[in-house]
CSV table of C-alpha atoms in Angstrom, one decimal:
chain,number,residue,atom,x,y,z
D,934,UNK,CA,100.5,23.7,-49.7
D,935,UNK,CA,96.9,22.6,-49.7
D,936,UNK,CA,96.1,20.9,-53.0
D,937,UNK,CA,92.3,21.6,-52.7
D,938,UNK,CA,93.0,25.4,-52.5
D,939,UNK,CA,95.3,25.2,-55.5
D,940,UNK,CA,92.7,23.2,-57.4
D,941,UNK,CA,90.0,25.8,-56.6
D,942,UNK,CA,92.3,28.6,-57.6
D,943,UNK,CA,93.2,26.8,-60.8
D,944,UNK,CA,89.5,26.1,-61.5
D,945,UNK,CA,88.5,29.7,-60.9
D,946,UNK,CA,91.4,30.9,-63.1
D,947,UNK,CA,90.5,28.5,-65.9
D,948,UNK,CA,86.7,29.2,-65.7
D,949,UNK,CA,87.3,33.0,-65.7
D,950,UNK,CA,89.7,32.6,-68.7
D,951,UNK,CA,87.1,30.6,-70.6
D,952,UNK,CA,84.3,33.0,-69.8
D,953,UNK,CA,86.4,36.0,-70.9
D,954,UNK,CA,87.6,34.2,-74.1
D,955,UNK,CA,84.0,33.0,-74.8
D,956,UNK,CA,82.6,36.5,-74.5
D,957,UNK,CA,85.3,37.9,-76.8
D,958,UNK,CA,84.6,35.2,-79.4
D,959,UNK,CA,80.8,35.3,-79.0
D,960,UNK,CA,80.2,38.2,-81.5
D,961,UNK,CA,81.2,37.6,-85.1
D,962,UNK,CA,80.9,41.4,-85.7
D,963,UNK,CA,83.9,43.8,-85.4
D,964,UNK,CA,82.8,47.0,-83.7
D,965,UNK,CA,83.7,50.0,-85.9
D,966,UNK,CA,83.3,53.8,-85.7
D,967,UNK,CA,82.3,56.3,-88.3
D,968,UNK,CA,85.9,57.4,-88.6
D,969,UNK,CA,86.7,53.8,-89.7
D,970,UNK,CA,84.6,54.4,-92.8
D,971,UNK,CA,87.1,57.1,-94.0
D,972,UNK,CA,90.1,55.5,-95.7
D,973,UNK,CA,93.5,55.8,-93.9
D,974,UNK,CA,95.2,59.1,-94.9
D,975,UNK,CA,92.1,61.0,-95.8
D,976,UNK,CA,91.6,63.7,-93.2
D,977,UNK,CA,87.9,64.5,-92.3
D,978,UNK,CA,88.7,68.2,-92.6
D,979,UNK,CA,89.3,67.8,-96.3
D,980,UNK,CA,86.1,66.0,-97.0
D,981,UNK,CA,83.8,69.0,-96.5
D,982,UNK,CA,84.8,72.2,-98.3
D,983,UNK,CA,83.7,75.7,-97.6
D,984,UNK,CA,80.1,75.3,-98.8
D,985,UNK,CA,77.5,78.0,-99.2
D,986,UNK,CA,74.4,79.4,-97.4
D,987,UNK,CA,71.1,78.8,-99.1
D,988,UNK,CA,69.4,81.9,-97.7
D,989,UNK,CA,66.0,81.1,-99.2
D,990,UNK,CA,65.8,77.8,-97.3
D,991,UNK,CA,68.0,78.9,-94.4
D,992,UNK,CA,70.3,75.9,-94.8
D,993,UNK,CA,74.0,75.3,-95.2
D,994,UNK,CA,75.0,73.4,-98.3
D,995,UNK,CA,78.4,71.9,-97.9
D,996,UNK,CA,80.7,71.3,-100.8
D,997,UNK,CA,82.3,67.9,-100.8
D,998,UNK,CA,85.6,67.3,-102.4
D,999,UNK,CA,86.7,64.0,-104.1
D,1000,UNK,CA,87.7,62.6,-100.6
D,1001,UNK,CA,84.0,62.5,-99.6
D,1002,UNK,CA,83.4,59.6,-102.0
D,1003,UNK,CA,86.5,57.7,-101.1
D,1004,UNK,CA,85.6,54.5,-99.2
D,1005,UNK,CA,87.5,52.2,-96.9
D,1006,UNK,CA,87.5,49.2,-99.2
D,1007,UNK,CA,89.4,47.2,-96.5
D,1008,UNK,CA,86.0,46.9,-94.7
D,1009,UNK,CA,84.2,45.6,-97.8
D,1010,UNK,CA,82.6,42.2,-97.0
D,1011,UNK,CA,83.5,42.4,-93.3
D,1012,UNK,CA,81.1,41.6,-90.5
D,1013,UNK,CA,80.8,44.9,-88.6
D,1014,UNK,CA,78.8,46.5,-85.8
D,1015,UNK,CA,78.2,50.3,-86.2
D,1016,UNK,CA,76.2,52.7,-84.0
D,1017,UNK,CA,74.1,55.4,-85.5
D,1018,UNK,CA,70.7,56.9,-86.0
D,1019,UNK,CA,67.8,55.8,-88.3
D,1020,UNK,CA,66.4,57.8,-91.1
D,1021,UNK,CA,63.5,55.5,-92.3
D,1022,UNK,CA,62.8,54.8,-95.9
D,1023,UNK,CA,60.4,51.8,-96.0
D,1024,UNK,CA,58.0,51.7,-93.0
D,1025,UNK,CA,55.2,49.2,-92.7
D,1026,UNK,CA,52.9,47.9,-90.0
D,1027,UNK,CA,55.7,45.7,-88.6
D,1028,UNK,CA,58.4,48.5,-88.6
D,1029,UNK,CA,61.2,49.9,-90.7
D,1030,UNK,CA,62.7,47.5,-93.3
D,1031,UNK,CA,65.1,49.9,-95.0
D,1032,UNK,CA,66.8,53.0,-93.6
D,1033,UNK,CA,69.8,55.3,-93.8
D,1034,UNK,CA,72.2,54.9,-90.8
D,1035,UNK,CA,73.7,58.3,-90.0
D,1036,UNK,CA,76.3,59.3,-87.5
D,1037,UNK,CA,74.3,61.9,-85.7
D,1038,UNK,CA,70.7,62.6,-84.9
D,1039,UNK,CA,68.8,64.7,-87.5
D,1040,UNK,CA,71.4,64.2,-90.3
D,1041,UNK,CA,69.7,64.3,-93.7
D,1042,UNK,CA,66.4,65.6,-92.3
D,1043,UNK,CA,67.0,69.2,-91.1
D,1044,UNK,CA,70.6,69.6,-92.3
D,1045,UNK,CA,72.4,68.7,-95.5
D,1046,UNK,CA,73.4,65.1,-95.6
D,1047,UNK,CA,76.9,64.0,-94.5
D,1048,UNK,CA,79.4,63.0,-97.2
D,1049,UNK,CA,78.8,59.6,-98.9
D,1050,UNK,CA,81.5,57.9,-96.9
D,1051,UNK,CA,79.6,58.8,-93.7
D,1052,UNK,CA,76.3,57.2,-94.8
D,1053,UNK,CA,75.2,53.6,-94.7
D,1054,UNK,CA,72.0,52.3,-96.4
D,1055,UNK,CA,70.6,49.4,-94.3
D,1056,UNK,CA,68.0,46.8,-95.3
D,1057,UNK,CA,66.7,44.2,-92.8
D,1058,UNK,CA,64.7,41.1,-93.4
D,1059,UNK,CA,63.2,41.6,-89.9
D,1060,UNK,CA,61.7,45.1,-89.6
D,1061,UNK,CA,62.9,47.3,-86.8
D,1062,UNK,CA,59.8,47.9,-84.7
D,1063,UNK,CA,61.3,50.7,-82.6
D,1064,UNK,CA,58.9,52.9,-80.7
D,1065,UNK,CA,61.2,55.9,-81.1
D,1066,UNK,CA,63.2,56.3,-84.2
D,1067,UNK,CA,65.2,59.1,-82.5
D,1068,UNK,CA,67.1,56.6,-80.3
D,1069,UNK,CA,70.5,55.4,-81.4
D,1070,UNK,CA,70.9,51.8,-82.5
D,1071,UNK,CA,73.7,49.3,-83.2
D,1072,UNK,CA,73.5,47.7,-86.7
D,1073,UNK,CA,75.4,44.5,-87.2
D,1074,UNK,CA,75.9,42.8,-90.6
D,1075,UNK,CA,78.1,42.5,-93.6
D,1076,UNK,CA,79.4,45.8,-94.8
D,1077,UNK,CA,79.5,46.5,-98.5
D,1078,UNK,CA,81.6,49.4,-99.8
D,1079,UNK,CA,79.3,49.9,-102.7
D,1080,UNK,CA,78.1,53.4,-103.6
D,1081,UNK,CA,74.4,54.1,-104.4
D,1082,UNK,CA,72.1,57.1,-104.8
D,1083,UNK,CA,68.9,57.6,-102.8
D,1084,UNK,CA,66.3,60.3,-102.8
D,1085,UNK,CA,68.0,61.8,-99.8
D,1086,UNK,CA,71.7,61.5,-100.7
D,1087,UNK,CA,74.5,59.6,-102.3
D,1088,UNK,CA,75.6,56.8,-100.0
D,1089,UNK,CA,79.0,55.0,-99.8
D,1090,UNK,CA,78.1,51.9,-97.9
D,1091,UNK,CA,75.4,49.3,-97.6
D,1092,UNK,CA,74.5,46.7,-94.9
D,1093,UNK,CA,72.0,43.9,-94.8
D,1094,UNK,CA,71.3,43.9,-91.0
D,1095,UNK,CA,71.6,40.6,-89.2
D,1096,UNK,CA,71.0,42.3,-85.9
D,1097,UNK,CA,69.7,45.7,-84.8
D,1098,UNK,CA,69.8,46.6,-81.1
D,1099,UNK,CA,69.2,49.7,-79.0
D,1100,UNK,CA,72.4,51.5,-78.3
D,1101,UNK,CA,73.0,51.9,-74.6
D,1102,UNK,CA,75.7,54.1,-73.1
């Protein structure tokens, strides 16, 4: 057996292993989904009740049950990465510095807000200067399972964003 071939193979295997391991360890943020924000054992179908139609405003007003305010406290204090859409709160010349992160486009604007455990209030020390606020983003930071109320809706979670990136498919 040729030792230089073995050495090259070993080198390639070792380098590939280090690169893959390095990539996996490169991000301190755990990628989560909106379903992860709902505590284990709480079915989504039980969060939103039957609701009612507001005929005067031509909108649907959902009725949330007690499950809508239940938070996944196992994520409290964790470094996470969550995709979503921006509903801006504080906008300045440099961009958006606080916003609601919502699971689907238009939530809270033209439709009733999602339940509190499906809303994240985001603040960022570096304003997001996105040209289009309709594009999805990734928000990375430490998640806080801490309810709060805003002028738009009751919110279950908060994040101080360390990183905001355009979400690409």
